[in-house]
Amino acid sequence: HGLYLVEGKLRVHVVFRWTDLGMRLQTAKPLPPGAHRIVVTYDGKRKPEGFHVYVDGAEQELEVLFNELSWPIESKEPFRIGAGGGKRFKGEIRDVAVWKRALSRHELETPSYYAWLDLKAPKEIRSAREELRLAQSARDAYEATIPTVMVMRDAPQWRKTFVLKRGAYDAPGEEVRPAVPAALPQLPEDAPKNRLGLARWLVSRENPLTARVTVNRFWQMIFGTGLVKTVEDLGSQGEWPQHQELLDWLAVDFMESGWNVQRLLKTILMSDTYRQESVLTSELAERDPENRLYARGPRVRLAPEMIRDQALFASGLLVEQFGGPSVKPWQPPGLWQELAGGSGYEPDTGDGLWRRSLYTYWRRTIQPPSMITFDSPTRETCVVRETRTNTPLQALNLMNDPVYLEAAKRLGERMAADTDPVAAGYRLLLARDPLPQERDILMAAFDRFKSWTPVASLLLNLDEAVTKE
């Protein structure tokens, strides 16, 4: 192991065998002439990211020259500074100190001074310094918990941008500047020609498209189909609005309310159109099978995430905490090893298993299998109009997935605690009382299984439990 100076650059070696077991890193820039304070830190995890080199308190960018440190190594050779090949430090090293703990950013700035405090200062000063270090560590730990957000800013000068002929990167055409297409309303005169100006233009009253698209997607979320069926395309290639006046009115009201989503949803959900019965008569099935004329209320299967969340909520398992990091609920063992190139997946425990599906950890190419079964798309492309199928796998998922098995168990416990278990199950899951025939069927199931868990599983498998109607 060693710290070297090669062609003016600092180089760090952690090597047991040069051919296949070691690591070599060096600073991207050479040291400027003169005296410097150099600090090297290493977290011992055998990764290049664990090394940090500081020169006069400033962290240096490192280049990885060799990275084959695959397991812990112990070398009988001492740690050398300036030995070996290459230029030496010419014996001009004033002092050397080694710490067995992590250094604070203050210590990195003036390591020699803090080394003197640690080794030679009076006991009272060392004691006070330890208290200060602990206080600084507590402060740093607290600051690390404060959420951060990435902020973009424009470069000082415009980058030259060209229209690429036939899309070829090596065939630039006419030079262009930031603007909107000429066929659309132009940016206001006082708007900056950057992302902020574009954002203001998108939500300006002169551009009704943003409000129309937003309203149409919320309508699809509620009714299953948008006022414009092609929610991904409201342009000339998309479908003409089924109720253009309604779409325009909702869009204008949405803008005038200050883009108030709660008001928009309340307006739609409290309308006579939404509050109709969703019963499909033979006449309506013949004249309007897709319910585009809205002569009846919506009847559509819930989204995959909503199906899971409803089961957790009815069973009392749902953790209704807002915000926080992603969680990892149960997934089949070995799935990630197969699809993620050997990457492991360790399910959470406790509350992490029962949070809303919104917080589920996902990778671009790996969706939770239970979500895929209910037609959830992968994250490889943006999809705003999901398909809905009806397959036997969906029923098998509701019967056998560990999440739904646990939900059935807990829902059964809630039912058993009530004086009328069947009615309690219907109210918790379906928000209504059971019909006499339904009660008889479930009581017969209870008499057969002698447990409310299978009965709760039957309720979770009802078409009504996974359908909004």
JSON list of C-alpha atoms in Angstrom, two decimals, residues 330-454:
[
{"chain": "A", "resi": 330, "resn": "TRP", "atom": "CA", "xyz": [-42.84, -8.86, -0.59]},
{"chain": "A", "resi": 331, "resn": "GLN", "atom": "CA", "xyz": [-41.82, -10.18, -4.02]},
{"chain": "A", "resi": 332, "resn": "PRO", "atom": "CA", "xyz": [-41.14, -13.76, -5.15]},
{"chain": "A", "resi": 333, "resn": "PRO", "atom": "CA", "xyz": [-37.70, -15.02, -4.03]},
{"chain": "A", "resi": 334, "resn": "GLY", "atom": "CA", "xyz": [-35.12, -15.15, -6.83]},
{"chain": "A", "resi": 335, "resn": "LEU", "atom": "CA", "xyz": [-37.01, -12.77, -9.12]},
{"chain": "A", "resi": 336, "resn": "TRP", "atom": "CA", "xyz": [-34.46, -9.98, -8.92]},
{"chain": "A", "resi": 337, "resn": "GLN", "atom": "CA", "xyz": [-31.51, -12.34, -9.27]},
{"chain": "A", "resi": 338, "resn": "GLU", "atom": "CA", "xyz": [-33.05, -13.50, -12.54]},
{"chain": "A", "resi": 339, "resn": "LEU", "atom": "CA", "xyz": [-34.14, -10.15, -14.00]},
{"chain": "A", "resi": 340, "resn": "ALA", "atom": "CA", "xyz": [-31.69, -7.69, -12.46]},
{"chain": "A", "resi": 341, "resn": "GLY", "atom": "CA", "xyz": [-28.40, -9.36, -13.30]},
{"chain": "A", "resi": 342, "resn": "GLY", "atom": "CA", "xyz": [-27.89, -10.86, -9.87]},
{"chain": "A", "resi": 343, "resn": "SER", "atom": "CA", "xyz": [-29.00, -7.79, -7.95]},
{"chain": "A", "resi": 344, "resn": "GLY", "atom": "CA", "xyz": [-30.61, -8.79, -4.67]},
{"chain": "A", "resi": 345, "resn": "TYR", "atom": "CA", "xyz": [-33.95, -7.70, -3.22]},
{"chain": "A", "resi": 346, "resn": "GLU", "atom": "CA", "xyz": [-34.45, -7.72, 0.53]},
{"chain": "A", "resi": 347, "resn": "PRO", "atom": "CA", "xyz": [-38.11, -7.15, 1.53]},
{"chain": "A", "resi": 348, "resn": "ASP", "atom": "CA", "xyz": [-38.80, -4.67, 4.28]},
{"chain": "A", "resi": 349, "resn": "THR", "atom": "CA", "xyz": [-40.26, -5.63, 7.63]},
{"chain": "A", "resi": 350, "resn": "GLY", "atom": "CA", "xyz": [-42.93, -4.00, 9.76]},
{"chain": "A", "resi": 351, "resn": "ASP", "atom": "CA", "xyz": [-44.66, -0.93, 8.34]},
{"chain": "A", "resi": 352, "resn": "GLY", "atom": "CA", "xyz": [-42.61, -1.07, 5.14]},
{"chain": "A", "resi": 353, "resn": "LEU", "atom": "CA", "xyz": [-44.66, -4.05, 3.98]},
{"chain": "A", "resi": 354, "resn": "TRP", "atom": "CA", "xyz": [-48.01, -2.29, 4.23]},
{"chain": "A", "resi": 355, "resn": "ARG", "atom": "CA", "xyz": [-47.53, 1.19, 2.88]},
{"chain": "A", "resi": 356, "resn": "ARG", "atom": "CA", "xyz": [-49.46, 2.50, -0.12]},
{"chain": "A", "resi": 357, "resn": "SER", "atom": "CA", "xyz": [-48.36, 1.09, -3.46]},
{"chain": "A", "resi": 358, "resn": "LEU", "atom": "CA", "xyz": [-47.31, 4.60, -4.43]},
{"chain": "A", "resi": 359, "resn": "TYR", "atom": "CA", "xyz": [-44.21, 4.14, -2.26]},
{"chain": "A", "resi": 360, "resn": "THR", "atom": "CA", "xyz": [-43.18, 0.74, -3.66]},
{"chain": "A", "resi": 361, "resn": "TYR", "atom": "CA", "xyz": [-39.60, 0.62, -4.88]},
{"chain": "A", "resi": 362, "resn": "TRP", "atom": "CA", "xyz": [-39.33, -0.17, -8.56]},
{"chain": "A", "resi": 363, "resn": "ARG", "atom": "CA", "xyz": [-36.76, -0.43, -11.29]},
{"chain": "A", "resi": 364, "resn": "ARG", "atom": "CA", "xyz": [-37.36, 0.53, -14.88]},
{"chain": "A", "resi": 365, "resn": "THR", "atom": "CA", "xyz": [-37.53, -3.05, -16.17]},
{"chain": "A", "resi": 366, "resn": "ILE", "atom": "CA", "xyz": [-38.85, -4.85, -13.07]},
{"chain": "A", "resi": 367, "resn": "GLN", "atom": "CA", "xyz": [-42.43, -4.31, -12.00]},
{"chain": "A", "resi": 368, "resn": "PRO", "atom": "CA", "xyz": [-43.93, -6.17, -9.01]},
{"chain": "A", "resi": 369, "resn": "PRO", "atom": "CA", "xyz": [-45.46, -9.36, -10.48]},
{"chain": "A", "resi": 370, "resn": "SER", "atom": "CA", "xyz": [-48.84, -8.75, -8.81]},
{"chain": "A", "resi": 371, "resn": "MET", "atom": "CA", "xyz": [-49.04, -5.37, -10.57]},
{"chain": "A", "resi": 372, "resn": "ILE", "atom": "CA", "xyz": [-48.14, -6.84, -13.97]},
{"chain": "A", "resi": 373, "resn": "THR", "atom": "CA", "xyz": [-50.93, -9.41, -13.55]},
{"chain": "A", "resi": 374, "resn": "PHE", "atom": "CA", "xyz": [-53.40, -6.54, -13.34]},
{"chain": "A", "resi": 375, "resn": "ASP", "atom": "CA", "xyz": [-51.97, -4.87, -16.49]},
{"chain": "A", "resi": 376, "resn": "SER", "atom": "CA", "xyz": [-49.59, -2.40, -14.90]},
{"chain": "A", "resi": 377, "resn": "PRO", "atom": "CA", "xyz": [-47.11, -1.36, -17.63]},
{"chain": "A", "resi": 378, "resn": "THR", "atom": "CA", "xyz": [-43.34, -1.42, -17.27]},
{"chain": "A", "resi": 379, "resn": "ARG", "atom": "CA", "xyz": [-41.50, 1.86, -16.68]},
{"chain": "A", "resi": 380, "resn": "GLU", "atom": "CA", "xyz": [-39.47, 1.60, -19.89]},
{"chain": "A", "resi": 381, "resn": "THR", "atom": "CA", "xyz": [-41.88, 3.95, -21.70]},
{"chain": "A", "resi": 382, "resn": "CYS", "atom": "CA", "xyz": [-44.40, 6.52, -20.50]},
{"chain": "A", "resi": 383, "resn": "VAL", "atom": "CA", "xyz": [-47.94, 5.12, -20.65]},
{"chain": "A", "resi": 384, "resn": "VAL", "atom": "CA", "xyz": [-50.95, 7.32, -19.85]},
{"chain": "A", "resi": 385, "resn": "ARG", "atom": "CA", "xyz": [-53.70, 4.95, -21.05]},
{"chain": "A", "resi": 386, "resn": "GLU", "atom": "CA", "xyz": [-53.49, 1.54, -19.42]},
{"chain": "A", "resi": 387, "resn": "THR", "atom": "CA", "xyz": [-55.19, -1.52, -20.82]},
{"chain": "A", "resi": 388, "resn": "ARG", "atom": "CA", "xyz": [-57.62, -3.60, -18.76]},
{"chain": "A", "resi": 389, "resn": "THR", "atom": "CA", "xyz": [-57.89, -7.36, -19.17]},
{"chain": "A", "resi": 390, "resn": "ASN", "atom": "CA", "xyz": [-59.72, -10.11, -17.32]},
{"chain": "A", "resi": 391, "resn": "THR", "atom": "CA", "xyz": [-57.67, -13.28, -16.89]},
{"chain": "A", "resi": 392, "resn": "PRO", "atom": "CA", "xyz": [-57.63, -16.29, -14.52]},
{"chain": "A", "resi": 393, "resn": "LEU", "atom": "CA", "xyz": [-54.21, -15.19, -13.26]},
{"chain": "A", "resi": 394, "resn": "GLN", "atom": "CA", "xyz": [-55.83, -12.17, -11.64]},
{"chain": "A", "resi": 395, "resn": "ALA", "atom": "CA", "xyz": [-58.16, -14.33, -9.56]},
{"chain": "A", "resi": 396, "resn": "LEU", "atom": "CA", "xyz": [-55.27, -16.64, -8.64]},
{"chain": "A", "resi": 397, "resn": "ASN", "atom": "CA", "xyz": [-53.24, -13.61, -7.57]},
{"chain": "A", "resi": 398, "resn": "LEU", "atom": "CA", "xyz": [-56.02, -12.42, -5.25]},
{"chain": "A", "resi": 399, "resn": "MET", "atom": "CA", "xyz": [-56.28, -15.91, -3.75]},
{"chain": "A", "resi": 400, "resn": "ASN", "atom": "CA", "xyz": [-52.60, -16.79, -3.29]},
{"chain": "A", "resi": 401, "resn": "ASP", "atom": "CA", "xyz": [-50.42, -13.68, -3.18]},
{"chain": "A", "resi": 402, "resn": "PRO", "atom": "CA", "xyz": [-48.97, -13.34, 0.37]},
{"chain": "A", "resi": 403, "resn": "VAL", "atom": "CA", "xyz": [-50.16, -9.73, 0.54]},
{"chain": "A", "resi": 404, "resn": "TYR", "atom": "CA", "xyz": [-53.77, -10.72, -0.09]},
{"chain": "A", "resi": 405, "resn": "LEU", "atom": "CA", "xyz": [-53.50, -13.78, 2.15]},
{"chain": "A", "resi": 406, "resn": "GLU", "atom": "CA", "xyz": [-52.41, -11.55, 5.04]},
{"chain": "A", "resi": 407, "resn": "ALA", "atom": "CA", "xyz": [-55.13, -9.03, 4.15]},
{"chain": "A", "resi": 408, "resn": "ALA", "atom": "CA", "xyz": [-57.73, -11.83, 4.22]},
{"chain": "A", "resi": 409, "resn": "LYS", "atom": "CA", "xyz": [-56.46, -12.99, 7.61]},
{"chain": "A", "resi": 410, "resn": "ARG", "atom": "CA", "xyz": [-56.66, -9.51, 9.13]},
{"chain": "A", "resi": 411, "resn": "LEU", "atom": "CA", "xyz": [-60.02, -8.76, 7.51]},
{"chain": "A", "resi": 412, "resn": "GLY", "atom": "CA", "xyz": [-61.32, -12.05, 8.92]},
{"chain": "A", "resi": 413, "resn": "GLU", "atom": "CA", "xyz": [-60.17, -10.98, 12.39]},
{"chain": "A", "resi": 414, "resn": "ARG", "atom": "CA", "xyz": [-62.02, -7.67, 12.04]},
{"chain": "A", "resi": 415, "resn": "MET", "atom": "CA", "xyz": [-65.14, -9.51, 10.90]},
{"chain": "A", "resi": 416, "resn": "ALA", "atom": "CA", "xyz": [-64.94, -12.00, 13.79]},
{"chain": "A", "resi": 417, "resn": "ALA", "atom": "CA", "xyz": [-64.77, -9.13, 16.29]},
{"chain": "A", "resi": 418, "resn": "ASP", "atom": "CA", "xyz": [-68.16, -7.81, 15.11]},
{"chain": "A", "resi": 419, "resn": "THR", "atom": "CA", "xyz": [-71.55, -9.07, 16.25]},
{"chain": "A", "resi": 420, "resn": "ASP", "atom": "CA", "xyz": [-72.52, -9.51, 12.58]},
{"chain": "A", "resi": 421, "resn": "PRO", "atom": "CA", "xyz": [-69.33, -10.68, 10.82]},
{"chain": "A", "resi": 422, "resn": "VAL", "atom": "CA", "xyz": [-70.79, -10.94, 7.31]},
{"chain": "A", "resi": 423, "resn": "ALA", "atom": "CA", "xyz": [-72.29, -7.45, 7.43]},
{"chain": "A", "resi": 424, "resn": "ALA", "atom": "CA", "xyz": [-69.02, -6.10, 8.84]},
{"chain": "A", "resi": 425, "resn": "GLY", "atom": "CA", "xyz": [-67.05, -7.59, 5.95]},
{"chain": "A", "resi": 426, "resn": "TYR", "atom": "CA", "xyz": [-69.40, -6.12, 3.35]},
{"chain": "A", "resi": 427, "resn": "ARG", "atom": "CA", "xyz": [-69.33, -2.70, 4.96]},
{"chain": "A", "resi": 428, "resn": "LEU", "atom": "CA", "xyz": [-65.54, -2.63, 5.30]},
{"chain": "A", "resi": 429, "resn": "LEU", "atom": "CA", "xyz": [-64.84, -3.79, 1.76]},
{"chain": "A", "resi": 430, "resn": "LEU", "atom": "CA", "xyz": [-67.91, -2.95, -0.34]},
{"chain": "A", "resi": 431, "resn": "ALA", "atom": "CA", "xyz": [-69.52, -0.12, 1.67]},
{"chain": "A", "resi": 432, "resn": "ARG", "atom": "CA", "xyz": [-72.94, -1.77, 1.70]},
{"chain": "A", "resi": 433, "resn": "ASP", "atom": "CA", "xyz": [-74.96, -4.41, 3.52]},
{"chain": "A", "resi": 434, "resn": "PRO", "atom": "CA", "xyz": [-75.17, -7.93, 2.11]},
{"chain": "A", "resi": 435, "resn": "LEU", "atom": "CA", "xyz": [-78.28, -9.24, 0.40]},
{"chain": "A", "resi": 436, "resn": "PRO", "atom": "CA", "xyz": [-79.98, -12.24, 2.05]},
{"chain": "A", "resi": 437, "resn": "GLN", "atom": "CA", "xyz": [-78.71, -14.62, -0.65]},
{"chain": "A", "resi": 438, "resn": "GLU", "atom": "CA", "xyz": [-75.15, -13.29, -0.26]},
{"chain": "A", "resi": 439, "resn": "ARG", "atom": "CA", "xyz": [-75.32, -13.72, 3.51]},
{"chain": "A", "resi": 440, "resn": "ASP", "atom": "CA", "xyz": [-76.44, -17.34, 3.12]},
{"chain": "A", "resi": 441, "resn": "ILE", "atom": "CA", "xyz": [-73.55, -18.14, 0.77]},
{"chain": "A", "resi": 442, "resn": "LEU", "atom": "CA", "xyz": [-70.93, -16.68, 3.10]},
{"chain": "A", "resi": 443, "resn": "MET", "atom": "CA", "xyz": [-72.40, -18.36, 6.17]},
{"chain": "A", "resi": 444, "resn": "ALA", "atom": "CA", "xyz": [-72.29, -21.67, 4.30]},
{"chain": "A", "resi": 445, "resn": "ALA", "atom": "CA", "xyz": [-68.61, -21.01, 3.56]},
{"chain": "A", "resi": 446, "resn": "PHE", "atom": "CA", "xyz": [-67.97, -20.29, 7.24]},
{"chain": "A", "resi": 447, "resn": "ASP", "atom": "CA", "xyz": [-69.73, -23.50, 8.28]},
{"chain": "A", "resi": 448, "resn": "ARG", "atom": "CA", "xyz": [-67.48, -25.40, 5.89]},
{"chain": "A", "resi": 449, "resn": "PHE", "atom": "CA", "xyz": [-64.11, -23.82, 6.78]},
{"chain": "A", "resi": 450, "resn": "LYS", "atom": "CA", "xyz": [-64.81, -22.89, 10.45]},
{"chain": "A", "resi": 451, "resn": "SER", "atom": "CA", "xyz": [-62.78, -19.71, 9.94]},
{"chain": "A", "resi": 452, "resn": "TRP", "atom": "CA", "xyz": [-63.48, -16.16, 8.78]},
{"chain": "A", "resi": 453, "resn": "THR", "atom": "CA", "xyz": [-60.19, -15.95, 6.84]},
{"chain": "A", "resi": 454, "resn": "PRO", "atom": "CA", "xyz": [-61.45, -17.96, 3.81]}
]
